[in-house]
Coordinates of C-alpha atoms and ligand atoms in Angstrom, one line a residue:
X1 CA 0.0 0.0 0.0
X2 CA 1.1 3.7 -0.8
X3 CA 1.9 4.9 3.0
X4 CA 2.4 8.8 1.2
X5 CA 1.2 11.2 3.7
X6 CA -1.2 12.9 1.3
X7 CA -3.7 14.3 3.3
X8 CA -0.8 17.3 3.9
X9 CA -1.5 18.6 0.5
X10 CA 1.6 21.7 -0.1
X11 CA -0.6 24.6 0.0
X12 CA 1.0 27.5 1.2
X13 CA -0.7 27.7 4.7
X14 CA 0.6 23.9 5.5
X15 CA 4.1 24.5 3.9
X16 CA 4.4 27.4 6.7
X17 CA 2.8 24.4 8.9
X18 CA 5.3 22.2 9.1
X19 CA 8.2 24.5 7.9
X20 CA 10.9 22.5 10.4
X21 CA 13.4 25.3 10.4
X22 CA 11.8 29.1 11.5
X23 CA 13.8 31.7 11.3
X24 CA 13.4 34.6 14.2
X25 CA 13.9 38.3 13.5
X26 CA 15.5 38.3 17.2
X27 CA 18.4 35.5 16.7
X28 CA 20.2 38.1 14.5
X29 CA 23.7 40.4 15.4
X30 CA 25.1 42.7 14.0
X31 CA 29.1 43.5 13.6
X32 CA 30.3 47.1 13.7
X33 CA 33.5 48.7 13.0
X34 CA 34.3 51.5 14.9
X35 CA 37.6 53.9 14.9
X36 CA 38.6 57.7 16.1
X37 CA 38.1 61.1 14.4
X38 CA 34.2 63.1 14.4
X39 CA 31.8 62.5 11.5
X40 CA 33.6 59.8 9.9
X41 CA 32.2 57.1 7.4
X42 CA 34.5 55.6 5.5
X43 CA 33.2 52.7 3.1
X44 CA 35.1 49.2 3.6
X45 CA 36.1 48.6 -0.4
X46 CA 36.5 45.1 0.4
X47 CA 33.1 44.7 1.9
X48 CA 30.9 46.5 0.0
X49 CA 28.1 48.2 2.3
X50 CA 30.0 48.4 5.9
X51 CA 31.5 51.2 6.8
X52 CA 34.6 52.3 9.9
X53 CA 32.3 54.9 12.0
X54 CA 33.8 57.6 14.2
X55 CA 31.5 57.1 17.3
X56 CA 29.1 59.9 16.4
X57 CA 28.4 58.8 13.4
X58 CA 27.9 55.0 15.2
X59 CA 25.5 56.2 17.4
X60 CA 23.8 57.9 14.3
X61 CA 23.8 54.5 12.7
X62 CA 22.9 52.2 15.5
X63 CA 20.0 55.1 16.4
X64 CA 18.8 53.9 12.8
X65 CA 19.1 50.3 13.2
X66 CA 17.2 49.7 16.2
X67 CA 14.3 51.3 15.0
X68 CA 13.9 48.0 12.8
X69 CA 14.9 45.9 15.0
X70 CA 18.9 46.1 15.0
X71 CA 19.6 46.0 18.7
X72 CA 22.2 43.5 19.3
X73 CA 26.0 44.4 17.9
X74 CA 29.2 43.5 18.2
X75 CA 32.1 46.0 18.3
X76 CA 35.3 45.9 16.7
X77 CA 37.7 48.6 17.5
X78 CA 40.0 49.9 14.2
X79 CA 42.8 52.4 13.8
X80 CA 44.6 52.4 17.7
X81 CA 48.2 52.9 18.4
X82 CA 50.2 49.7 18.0
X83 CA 52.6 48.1 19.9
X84 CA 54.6 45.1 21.4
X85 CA 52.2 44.8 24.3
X86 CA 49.1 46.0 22.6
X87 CA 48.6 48.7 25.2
X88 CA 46.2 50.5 23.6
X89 CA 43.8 46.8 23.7
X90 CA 43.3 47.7 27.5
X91 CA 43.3 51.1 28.3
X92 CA 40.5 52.3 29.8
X93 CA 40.6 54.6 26.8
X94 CA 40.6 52.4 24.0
X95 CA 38.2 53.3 21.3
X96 CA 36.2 50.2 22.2
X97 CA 35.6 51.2 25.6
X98 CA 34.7 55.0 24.8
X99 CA 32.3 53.9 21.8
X100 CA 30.7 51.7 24.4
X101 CA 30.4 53.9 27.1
X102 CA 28.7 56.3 24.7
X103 CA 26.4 53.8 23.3
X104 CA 25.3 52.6 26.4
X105 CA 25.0 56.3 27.9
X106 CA 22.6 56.6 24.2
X107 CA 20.7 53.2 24.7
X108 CA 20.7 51.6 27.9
X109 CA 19.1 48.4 27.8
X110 CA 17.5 49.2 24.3
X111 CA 20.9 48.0 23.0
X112 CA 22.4 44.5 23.7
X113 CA 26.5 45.9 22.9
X114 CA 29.1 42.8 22.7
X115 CA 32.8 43.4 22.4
X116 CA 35.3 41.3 20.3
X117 CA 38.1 40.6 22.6
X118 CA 41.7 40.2 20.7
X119 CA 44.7 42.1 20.1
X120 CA 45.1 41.5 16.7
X121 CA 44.1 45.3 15.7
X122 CA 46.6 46.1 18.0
X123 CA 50.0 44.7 18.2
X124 CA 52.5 45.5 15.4
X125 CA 53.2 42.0 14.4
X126 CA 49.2 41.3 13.6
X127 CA 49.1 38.2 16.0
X128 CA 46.5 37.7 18.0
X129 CA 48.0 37.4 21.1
X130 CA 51.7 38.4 22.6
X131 CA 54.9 37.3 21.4
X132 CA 57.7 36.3 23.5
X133 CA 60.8 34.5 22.0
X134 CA 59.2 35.4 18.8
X135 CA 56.4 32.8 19.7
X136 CA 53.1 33.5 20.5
X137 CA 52.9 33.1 24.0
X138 CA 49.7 31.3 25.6
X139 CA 49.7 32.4 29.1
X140 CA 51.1 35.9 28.6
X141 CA 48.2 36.4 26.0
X142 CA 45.9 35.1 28.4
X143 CA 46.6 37.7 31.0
X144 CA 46.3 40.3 28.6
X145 CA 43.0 39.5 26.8
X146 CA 41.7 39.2 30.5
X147 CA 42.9 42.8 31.1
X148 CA 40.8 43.6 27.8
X149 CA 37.8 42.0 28.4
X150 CA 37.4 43.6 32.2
X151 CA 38.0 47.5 30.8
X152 CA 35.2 46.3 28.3
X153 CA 32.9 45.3 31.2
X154 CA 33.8 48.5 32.9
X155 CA 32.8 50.8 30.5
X156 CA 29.5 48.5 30.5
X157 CA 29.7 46.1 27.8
X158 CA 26.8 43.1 28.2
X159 CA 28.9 40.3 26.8
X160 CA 32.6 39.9 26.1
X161 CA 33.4 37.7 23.0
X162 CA 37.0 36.6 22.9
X163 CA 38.1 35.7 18.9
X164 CA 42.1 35.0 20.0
X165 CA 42.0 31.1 20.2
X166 CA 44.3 31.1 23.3
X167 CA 44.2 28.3 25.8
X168 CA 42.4 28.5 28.8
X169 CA 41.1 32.5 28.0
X170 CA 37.8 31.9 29.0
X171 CA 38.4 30.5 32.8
X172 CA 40.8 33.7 33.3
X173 CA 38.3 36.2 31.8
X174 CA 35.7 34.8 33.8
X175 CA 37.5 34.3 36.8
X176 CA 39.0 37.9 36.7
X177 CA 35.2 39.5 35.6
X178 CA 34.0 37.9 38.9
X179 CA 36.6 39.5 41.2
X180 CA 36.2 42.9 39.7
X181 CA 32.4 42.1 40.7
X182 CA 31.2 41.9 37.0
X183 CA 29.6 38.6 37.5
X184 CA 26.6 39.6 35.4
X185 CA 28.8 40.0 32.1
X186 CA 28.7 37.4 29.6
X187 CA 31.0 35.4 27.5
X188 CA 30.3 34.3 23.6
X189 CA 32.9 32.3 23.1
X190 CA 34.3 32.1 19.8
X191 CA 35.1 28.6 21.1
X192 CA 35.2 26.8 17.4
X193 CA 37.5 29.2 15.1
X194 CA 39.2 27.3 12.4
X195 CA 42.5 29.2 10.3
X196 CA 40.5 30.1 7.5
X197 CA 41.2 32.1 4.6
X198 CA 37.7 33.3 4.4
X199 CA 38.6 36.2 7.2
X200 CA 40.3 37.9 3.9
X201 CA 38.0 41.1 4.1
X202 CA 38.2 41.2 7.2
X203 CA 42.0 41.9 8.1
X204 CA 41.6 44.5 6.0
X205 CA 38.7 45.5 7.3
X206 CA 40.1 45.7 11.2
X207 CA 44.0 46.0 9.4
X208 CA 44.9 43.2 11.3
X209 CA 46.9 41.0 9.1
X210 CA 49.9 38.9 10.3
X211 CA 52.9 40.6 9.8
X212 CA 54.5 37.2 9.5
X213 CA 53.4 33.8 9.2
X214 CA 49.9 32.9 9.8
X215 CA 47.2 31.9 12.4
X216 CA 48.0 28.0 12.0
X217 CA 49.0 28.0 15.6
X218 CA 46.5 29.1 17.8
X219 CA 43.0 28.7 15.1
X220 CA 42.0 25.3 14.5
X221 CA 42.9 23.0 11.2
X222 CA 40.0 22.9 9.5
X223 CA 40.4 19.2 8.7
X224 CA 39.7 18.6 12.4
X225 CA 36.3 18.0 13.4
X226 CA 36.5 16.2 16.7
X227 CA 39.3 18.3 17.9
X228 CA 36.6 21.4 17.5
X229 CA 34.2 19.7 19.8
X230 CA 36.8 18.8 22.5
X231 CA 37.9 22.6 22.1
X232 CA 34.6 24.0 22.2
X233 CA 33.8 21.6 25.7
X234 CA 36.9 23.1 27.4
X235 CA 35.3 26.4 26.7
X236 CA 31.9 25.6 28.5
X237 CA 33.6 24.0 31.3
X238 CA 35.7 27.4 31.7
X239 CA 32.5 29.2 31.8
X240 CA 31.6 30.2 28.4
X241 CA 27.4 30.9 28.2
X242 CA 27.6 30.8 24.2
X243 CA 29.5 29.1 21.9
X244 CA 30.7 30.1 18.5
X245 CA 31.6 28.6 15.1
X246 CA 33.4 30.4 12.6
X247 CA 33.7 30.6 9.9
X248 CA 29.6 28.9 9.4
X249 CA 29.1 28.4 5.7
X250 CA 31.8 25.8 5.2
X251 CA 31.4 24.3 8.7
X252 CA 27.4 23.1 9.4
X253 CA 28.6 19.8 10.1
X254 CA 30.7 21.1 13.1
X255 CA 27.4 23.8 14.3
X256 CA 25.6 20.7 14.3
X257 CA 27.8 18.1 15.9
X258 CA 28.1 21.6 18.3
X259 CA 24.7 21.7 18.9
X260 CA 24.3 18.1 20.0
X261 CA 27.2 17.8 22.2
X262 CA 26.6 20.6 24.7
X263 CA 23.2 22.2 26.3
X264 CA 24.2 25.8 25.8
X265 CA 22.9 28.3 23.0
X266 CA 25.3 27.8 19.9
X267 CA 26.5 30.9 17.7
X268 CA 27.7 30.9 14.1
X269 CA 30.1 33.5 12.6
X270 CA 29.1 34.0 8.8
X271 CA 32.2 35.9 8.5
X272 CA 33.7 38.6 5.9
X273 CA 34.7 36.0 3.2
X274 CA 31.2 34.6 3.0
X275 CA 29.8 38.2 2.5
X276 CA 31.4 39.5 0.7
X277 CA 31.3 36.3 -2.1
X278 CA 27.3 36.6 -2.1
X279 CA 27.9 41.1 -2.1
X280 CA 30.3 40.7 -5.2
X281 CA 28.1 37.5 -6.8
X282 CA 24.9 39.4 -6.3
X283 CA 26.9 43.1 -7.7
X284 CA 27.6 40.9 -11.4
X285 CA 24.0 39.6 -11.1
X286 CA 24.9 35.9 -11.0
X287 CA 22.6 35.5 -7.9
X288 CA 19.7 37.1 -6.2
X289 CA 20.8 38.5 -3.4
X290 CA 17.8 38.4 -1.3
X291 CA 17.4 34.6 -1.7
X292 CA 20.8 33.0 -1.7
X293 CA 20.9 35.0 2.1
X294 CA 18.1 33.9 3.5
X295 CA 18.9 30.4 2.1
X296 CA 22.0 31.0 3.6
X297 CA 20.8 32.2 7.7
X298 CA 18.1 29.0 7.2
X299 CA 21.3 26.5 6.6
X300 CA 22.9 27.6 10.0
X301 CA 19.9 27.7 11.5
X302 CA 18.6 24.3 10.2
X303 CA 22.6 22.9 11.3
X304 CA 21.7 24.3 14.7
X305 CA 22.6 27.3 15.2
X306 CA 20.4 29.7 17.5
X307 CA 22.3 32.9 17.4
X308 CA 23.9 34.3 13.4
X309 CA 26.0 37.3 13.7
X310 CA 26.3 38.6 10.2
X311 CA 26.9 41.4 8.1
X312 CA 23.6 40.8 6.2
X313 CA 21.6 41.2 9.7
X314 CA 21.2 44.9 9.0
X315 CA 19.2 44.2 5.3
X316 CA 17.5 41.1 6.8
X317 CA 15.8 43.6 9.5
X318 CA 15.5 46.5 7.4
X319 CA 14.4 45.3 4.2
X320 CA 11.8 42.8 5.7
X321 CA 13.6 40.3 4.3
X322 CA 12.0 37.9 7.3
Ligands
PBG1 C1 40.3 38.8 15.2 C2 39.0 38.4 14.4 C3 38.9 37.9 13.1 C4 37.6 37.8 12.8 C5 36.9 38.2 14.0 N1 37.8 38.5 15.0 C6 40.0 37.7 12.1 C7 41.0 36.7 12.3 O1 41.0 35.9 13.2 O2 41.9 36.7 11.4 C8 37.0 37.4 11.5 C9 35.7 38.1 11.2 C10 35.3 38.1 9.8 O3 36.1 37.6 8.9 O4 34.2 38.6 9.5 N2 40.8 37.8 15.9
ZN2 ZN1 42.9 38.2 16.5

């Protein structure tokens, strides 16, 4: 006998029925680049559509955003002095912390403001954490990207998200959050970051390239599947309330082994590489923009992922696209 379910006949009412993945307008966040000087918008020429913002001009933009719906961002700080020690990463008057202090003085709770935590932007050799013997050195990183991630809290960040890959970062953020009595800060860890070349926009984007050699020794080898679960497990141990993969495209098997190996939410990074691809694809129209996205945000969703940061989130919201 024909066992076919027939009786669910694909009208449009019963394909919304039992659609299995639903996207949500609040699962989205947004990335922002943000640097010094006063009404300053400088385009990003290798991803077309985000800009650098002095922090006026930021809180002009976000002020925009959230009235559709654009009120979760993460910060990336561009354009500081850099040095050996990547100073200018914790000063209590880093551009981060100043674009966050204003934002939050703008805001308040309207706006959920996340900080990337790495010193990549700001050291002169590009790495993402300190060098010593001309090695990047775990522990000395680790101490320093703690140092970061508290001046964030203080000038009243929500959620800290540490992109470095160092060893044991999340315990000592965590651990050093709590003294400072910052217990109600929150950690996304970017706990699955593979060395990929799809951060290409990106580096130029933040200008923070290598100066030599490459990531290949703190990001994870993208061959390595298992190895990202038992690194992304250490993170949740050490404290981490979100976990992160990234790049997400290339990697829904990993969200989704992710996603059944631990009970926390799961993050995916659709990073620089991936949007710009679809910006440039969609610019030569050999795709519809519109379609090949939202195709694109129900993949990580349907791989598991309950949280997308992406530099699409501010069309999705905007332009209805959801
Ligand atoms: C810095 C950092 C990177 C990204 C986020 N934080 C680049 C890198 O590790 O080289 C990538 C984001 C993107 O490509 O959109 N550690
Ligand atoms: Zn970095």
């Amino acid at each position: 006998m024909d066992q076919r379910p027939r009786r669910l006949r694909k009208t449009p009412v019963v394909r919304e029925l039992i659609a299995e993945t639903r996207l949500s307008r609040n699962m989205f966040i947004y990335p922002y680049f943000v640097t010094h000087g006063k009404k300053y918008v400088q385009p990003i020429k290798a991803m077309p559509g985000i800009n650098h913002f002095s922090i006026d001009e930021l809180i002009k933009d976000v002020d925009h955003g959230l009235k559709h719906g654009v009120n979760k961002i993460v910060l990336f700080g561009v354009g500081e002095e850099k040095t050996k020690d990547a100073a200018s990463a914790f000063s209590k008057n880093s551009i981060v912390a100043k674009a966050v202090t204003e934002l939050k003085k703008e805001f308040k709770d309207d706006l959920y403001v996340i900080t990337d935590v790495c010193v990549c932007a700001y050291t002169t050799h590009g790495h993402c954490g300190i060098i010593h013997n001309n090695y990047v050195h775990n522990d000395k990183s680790v101490e320093v990207l703690a140092k970061m991630a508290l001046s964030h809290a203080q000038a009243g960040a929500d959620m800290v998200a540490p992109s470095d890959m160092m060893d044991g970062r999340v315990g000592a953020m965590r651990s050093l959050l709590d003294d400072k009595g910052f217990e109600n800060t929150a950690i996304l860890s970017y706990a699955v970051k593979f060395a990929s070349a799809y951060y290409g926009p990106f580096r130029e984007a933040a200008d923070s390239s290598p100066q030599t050699g490459d990531r290949k020794r703190y990001q994870m080898d993208f061959r390595n599947g298992n190895e990202a679960l038992k690194e992304a497990l250490l993170d949740e141990q050490q404290g981490a309330d979100i976990l992160m993969v990234k790049p997400a495209l290339a990697y829904l098997d990993v969200i989704r082994n992710l996603k059944q190996s631990t009970l926390l939410p799961i993050a995916c990074y659709n990073v620089s590489g991936e949007y710009s691809m679809v910006k440039a694809a969609s610019k030569q129209g050999l795709i519809d923009e519109q379609k090949i996205v939202m195709e694109n945000m129900c993949a990580f969703a349907r791989a598991g992922a309950d949280i997308i940061i992406t530099y699409h989130a501010k069309d999705i919201l905007q332009k209805q696209w959801l």
